[in-house]
Coordinates of C-alpha atoms and ligand atoms in Angstrom, one line a residue:
X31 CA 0.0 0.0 0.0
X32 CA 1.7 3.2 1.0
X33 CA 5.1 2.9 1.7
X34 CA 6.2 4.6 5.0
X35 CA 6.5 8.3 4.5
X36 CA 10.1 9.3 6.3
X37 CA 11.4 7.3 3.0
X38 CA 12.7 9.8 0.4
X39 CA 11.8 8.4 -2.7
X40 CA 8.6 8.3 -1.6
X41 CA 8.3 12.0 -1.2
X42 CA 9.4 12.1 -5.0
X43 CA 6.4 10.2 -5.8
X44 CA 4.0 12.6 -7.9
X45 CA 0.9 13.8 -5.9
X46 CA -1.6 11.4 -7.7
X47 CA -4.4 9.8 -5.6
X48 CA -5.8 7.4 -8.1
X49 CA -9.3 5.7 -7.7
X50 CA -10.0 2.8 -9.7
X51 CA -13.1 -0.1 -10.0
X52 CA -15.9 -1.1 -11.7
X53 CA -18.6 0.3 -13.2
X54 CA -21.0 2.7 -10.8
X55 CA -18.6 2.3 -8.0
X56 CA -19.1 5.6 -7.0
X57 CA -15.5 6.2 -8.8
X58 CA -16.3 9.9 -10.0
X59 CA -19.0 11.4 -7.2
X60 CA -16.0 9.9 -4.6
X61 CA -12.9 11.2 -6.2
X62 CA -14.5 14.8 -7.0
X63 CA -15.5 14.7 -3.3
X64 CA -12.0 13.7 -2.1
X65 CA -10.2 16.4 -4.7
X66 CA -12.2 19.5 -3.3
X67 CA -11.2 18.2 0.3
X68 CA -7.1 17.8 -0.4
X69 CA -7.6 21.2 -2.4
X70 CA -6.3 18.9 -6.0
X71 CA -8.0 18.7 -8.9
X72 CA -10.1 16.0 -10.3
X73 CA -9.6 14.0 -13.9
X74 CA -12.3 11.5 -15.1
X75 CA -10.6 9.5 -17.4
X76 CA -13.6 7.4 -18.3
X77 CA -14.9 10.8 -19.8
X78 CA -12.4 11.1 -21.8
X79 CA -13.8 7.4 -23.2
X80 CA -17.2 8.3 -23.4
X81 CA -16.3 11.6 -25.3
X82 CA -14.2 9.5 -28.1
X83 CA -17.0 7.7 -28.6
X84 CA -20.1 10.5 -28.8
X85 CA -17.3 12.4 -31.0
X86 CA -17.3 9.3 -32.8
X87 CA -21.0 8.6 -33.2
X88 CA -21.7 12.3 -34.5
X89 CA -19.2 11.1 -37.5
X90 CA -20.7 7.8 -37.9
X91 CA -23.7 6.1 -35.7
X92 CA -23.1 2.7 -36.9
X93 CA -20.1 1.7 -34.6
X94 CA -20.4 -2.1 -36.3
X95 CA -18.4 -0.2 -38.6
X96 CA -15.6 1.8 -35.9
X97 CA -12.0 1.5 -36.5
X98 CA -9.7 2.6 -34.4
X99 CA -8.1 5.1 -37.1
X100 CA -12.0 6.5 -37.1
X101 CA -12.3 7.0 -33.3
X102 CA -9.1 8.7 -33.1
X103 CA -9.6 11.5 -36.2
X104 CA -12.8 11.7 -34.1
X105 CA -11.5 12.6 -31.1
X106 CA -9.4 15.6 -32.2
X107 CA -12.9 17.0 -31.5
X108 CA -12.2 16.3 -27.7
X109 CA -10.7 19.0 -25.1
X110 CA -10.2 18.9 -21.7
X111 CA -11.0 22.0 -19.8
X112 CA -9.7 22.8 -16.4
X113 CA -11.9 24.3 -13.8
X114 CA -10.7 25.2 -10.0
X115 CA -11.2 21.6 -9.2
X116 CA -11.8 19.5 -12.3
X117 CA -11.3 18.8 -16.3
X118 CA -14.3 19.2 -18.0
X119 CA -14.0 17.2 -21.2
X120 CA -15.9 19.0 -24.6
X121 CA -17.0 17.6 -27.6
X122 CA -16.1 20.6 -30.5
X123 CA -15.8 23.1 -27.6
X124 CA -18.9 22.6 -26.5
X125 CA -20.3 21.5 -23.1
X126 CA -22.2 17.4 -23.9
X127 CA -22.6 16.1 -20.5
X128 CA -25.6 14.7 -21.2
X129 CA -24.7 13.4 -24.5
X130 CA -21.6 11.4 -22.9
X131 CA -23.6 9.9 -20.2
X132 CA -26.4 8.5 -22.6
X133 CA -27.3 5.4 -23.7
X134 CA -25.9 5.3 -26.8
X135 CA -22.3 6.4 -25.4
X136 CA -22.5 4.2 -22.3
X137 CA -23.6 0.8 -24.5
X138 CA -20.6 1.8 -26.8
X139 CA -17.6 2.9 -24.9
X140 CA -16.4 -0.6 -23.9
X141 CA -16.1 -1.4 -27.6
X142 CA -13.6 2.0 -28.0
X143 CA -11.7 1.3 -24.4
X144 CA -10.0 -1.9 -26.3
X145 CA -8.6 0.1 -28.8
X146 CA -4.5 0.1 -27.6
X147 CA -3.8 3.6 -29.4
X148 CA -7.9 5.3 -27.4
X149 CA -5.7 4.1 -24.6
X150 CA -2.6 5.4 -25.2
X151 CA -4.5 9.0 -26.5
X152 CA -6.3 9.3 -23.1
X153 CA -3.7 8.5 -20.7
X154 CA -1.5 11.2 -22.7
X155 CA -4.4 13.4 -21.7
X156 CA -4.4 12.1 -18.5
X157 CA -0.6 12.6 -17.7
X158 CA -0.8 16.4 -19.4
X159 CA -3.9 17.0 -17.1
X160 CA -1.6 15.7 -14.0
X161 CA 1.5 17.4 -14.8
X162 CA 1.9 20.4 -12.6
X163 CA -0.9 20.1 -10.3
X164 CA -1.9 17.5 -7.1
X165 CA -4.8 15.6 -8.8
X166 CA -7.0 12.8 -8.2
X167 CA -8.1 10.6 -11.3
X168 CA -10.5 8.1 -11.3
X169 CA -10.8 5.0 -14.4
X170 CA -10.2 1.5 -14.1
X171 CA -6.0 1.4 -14.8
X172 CA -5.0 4.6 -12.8
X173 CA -3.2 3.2 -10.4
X174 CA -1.5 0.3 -12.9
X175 CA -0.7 1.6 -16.2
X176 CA -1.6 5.5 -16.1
X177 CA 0.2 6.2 -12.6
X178 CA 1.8 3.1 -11.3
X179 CA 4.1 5.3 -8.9
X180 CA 0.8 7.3 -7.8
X181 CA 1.5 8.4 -3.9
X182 CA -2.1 6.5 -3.2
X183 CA -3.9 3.7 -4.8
X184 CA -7.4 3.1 -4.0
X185 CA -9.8 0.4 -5.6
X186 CA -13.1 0.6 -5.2
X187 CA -15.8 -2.0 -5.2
X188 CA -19.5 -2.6 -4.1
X189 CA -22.1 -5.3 -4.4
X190 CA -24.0 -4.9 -8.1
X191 CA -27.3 -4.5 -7.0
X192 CA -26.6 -1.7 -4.8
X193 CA -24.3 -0.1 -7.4
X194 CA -27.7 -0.3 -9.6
X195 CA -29.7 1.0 -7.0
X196 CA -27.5 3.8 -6.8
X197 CA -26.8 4.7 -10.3
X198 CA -31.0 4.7 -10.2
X199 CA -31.0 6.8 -7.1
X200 CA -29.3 8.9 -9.2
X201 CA -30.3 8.8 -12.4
X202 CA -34.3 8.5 -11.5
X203 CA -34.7 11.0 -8.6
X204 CA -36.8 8.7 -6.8
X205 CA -36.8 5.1 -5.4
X206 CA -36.2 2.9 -8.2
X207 CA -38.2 -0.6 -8.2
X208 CA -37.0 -4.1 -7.4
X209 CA -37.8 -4.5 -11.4
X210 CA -35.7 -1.6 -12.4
X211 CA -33.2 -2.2 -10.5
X212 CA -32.6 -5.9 -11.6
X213 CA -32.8 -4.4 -15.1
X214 CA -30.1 -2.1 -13.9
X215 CA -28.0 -5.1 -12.1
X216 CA -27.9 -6.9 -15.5
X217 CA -26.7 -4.3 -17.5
X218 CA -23.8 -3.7 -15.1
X219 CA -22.7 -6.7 -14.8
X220 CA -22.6 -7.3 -18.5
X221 CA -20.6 -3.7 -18.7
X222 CA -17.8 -5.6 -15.9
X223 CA -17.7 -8.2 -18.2
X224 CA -16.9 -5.9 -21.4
X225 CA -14.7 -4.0 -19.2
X226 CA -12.8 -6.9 -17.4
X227 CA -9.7 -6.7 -19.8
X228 CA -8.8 -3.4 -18.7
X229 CA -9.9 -3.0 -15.0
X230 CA -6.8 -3.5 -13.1
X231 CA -6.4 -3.8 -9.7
X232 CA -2.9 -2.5 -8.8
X233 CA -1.3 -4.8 -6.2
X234 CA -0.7 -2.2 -3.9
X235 CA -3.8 -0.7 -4.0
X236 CA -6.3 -0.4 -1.1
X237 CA -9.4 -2.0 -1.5
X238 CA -12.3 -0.2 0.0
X239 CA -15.9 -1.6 -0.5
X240 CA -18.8 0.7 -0.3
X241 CA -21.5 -1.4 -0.1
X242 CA -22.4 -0.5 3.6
X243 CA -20.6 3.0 3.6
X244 CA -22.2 5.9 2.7
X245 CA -20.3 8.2 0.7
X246 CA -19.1 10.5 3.3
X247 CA -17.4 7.4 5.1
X248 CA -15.9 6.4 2.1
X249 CA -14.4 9.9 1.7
X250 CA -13.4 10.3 5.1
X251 CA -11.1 7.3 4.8
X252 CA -9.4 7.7 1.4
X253 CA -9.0 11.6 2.6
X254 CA -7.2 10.2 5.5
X255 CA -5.4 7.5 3.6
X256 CA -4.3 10.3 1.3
X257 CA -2.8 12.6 4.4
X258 CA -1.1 10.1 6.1
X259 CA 0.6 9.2 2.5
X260 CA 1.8 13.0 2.3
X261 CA 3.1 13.7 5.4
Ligands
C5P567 O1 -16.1 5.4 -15.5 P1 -17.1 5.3 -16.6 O2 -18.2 4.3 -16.4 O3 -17.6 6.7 -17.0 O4 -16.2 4.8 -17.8 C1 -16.7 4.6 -19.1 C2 -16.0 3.4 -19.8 O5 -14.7 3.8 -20.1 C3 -15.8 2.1 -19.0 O6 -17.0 1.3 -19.1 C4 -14.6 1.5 -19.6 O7 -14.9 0.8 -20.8 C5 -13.8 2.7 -20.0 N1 -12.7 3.1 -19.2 C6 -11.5 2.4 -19.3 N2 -10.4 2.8 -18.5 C7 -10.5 3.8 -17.7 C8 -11.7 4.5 -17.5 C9 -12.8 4.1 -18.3 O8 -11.4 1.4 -20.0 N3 -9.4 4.2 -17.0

């Protein structure tokens, strides 16, 4: 996990707190939480994935037909913005938070994550976005292939059916049913499966599972993992 802090080499470690695990974890919500704590800024690498892909899908719906030349030249169209605490990530300079979140993107982006040189073009962004400032990023291979010397490694998990319920919560504004949230279950489950290839779990990360946290708790204690580490 963290190695102890009087060492010197780890001081030299960058200031990265990177979150990783599976879909509706509570990756983003948590590590935009812990950023504004530590006074860093966030990166959401997984919106740089979704926005290849809605750049890609304004080009050409039919993603049977997606090569990974095609996403690329489509994501030129991508920037990422910096704000006081996060990256915002724009499709042709425009705001398309809604558009990245959607079906369409979400059902899709699995499909562009496998492409080696998407990979290599967001964790360029990622490392630009880092470089100069204490950030926390969130994805599935932060703390592996992104930021394997990142000063704290965190994965995250929680039970399926209660990341559906929450991604519901969330999504719905109100309860969600049993029905709807089995719906919900299924489709994650098949998204972990899509997404298994590149969901690493770094060997010295901590796991922390958030089923029976709430998101404060889980907050508290990476906030506290990440002072302790940078002391
Ligand atoms: O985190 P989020 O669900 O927004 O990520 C969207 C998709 O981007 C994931 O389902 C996964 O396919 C991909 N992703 C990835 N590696 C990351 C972050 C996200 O492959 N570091």
């Amino acid at each position: 996990m963290i190695s102890p802090v009087s060492d010197t080499a780890e001081r030299r470690r960058p200031l990265v707190v990177a979150i990783d695990g599976p879909a509706a974890s509570g990756k983003s919500s948590t590590a935009k939480w812990v950023a504004r704590e530590l006074g860093f800024r966030h990166v959401d690498s997984g919106a740089l994935y979704r926005a290849a892909t809605a750049a890609t899908l304004r080009v050409q719906p039919d993603s049977a037909v997606w090569t990974e030349e095609m996403v690329l030249a489509a994501a030129a169209a991508v920037s990422l913005v910096p704000s006081d605490t996060t990256f915002h990530a724009r499709l042709a300079g425009q705001e398309a938070e809604e558009e990245l979140r959607g079906g369409a993107v979400t059902s899709r982006v699995s499909l562009v994550a496998k492409m080696p040189r998407v990979r290599a073009w967001v964790n360029d962004r990622v490392r630009a976005a880092a470089a100069g400032h204490a950030v926390v990023v969130d994805g599935r291979d932060m703390g592996t292939a992104v930021f394997p010397q990142a000063r704290v490694k965190i994965f995250l998990v929680a039970d399926p059916w209660e990341r559906a319920r929450r991604r519901l919560l969330q999504r719905l504004e109100r309860l969600p049913t049993e029905e709807e949230i089995a719906e919900e279950t299924d489709a994650l489950v098949q998204r972990d499966a899509k997404d298994e290839s590149q969901t690493q779990r770094a060997a010295d990360a901590v796991l922390v599972d958030t089923t029976f946290l709430t998101q404060e708790d889980q907050v508290a204690r990476i906030v506290a993992l990440a002072k302790t580490a940078m002391r």
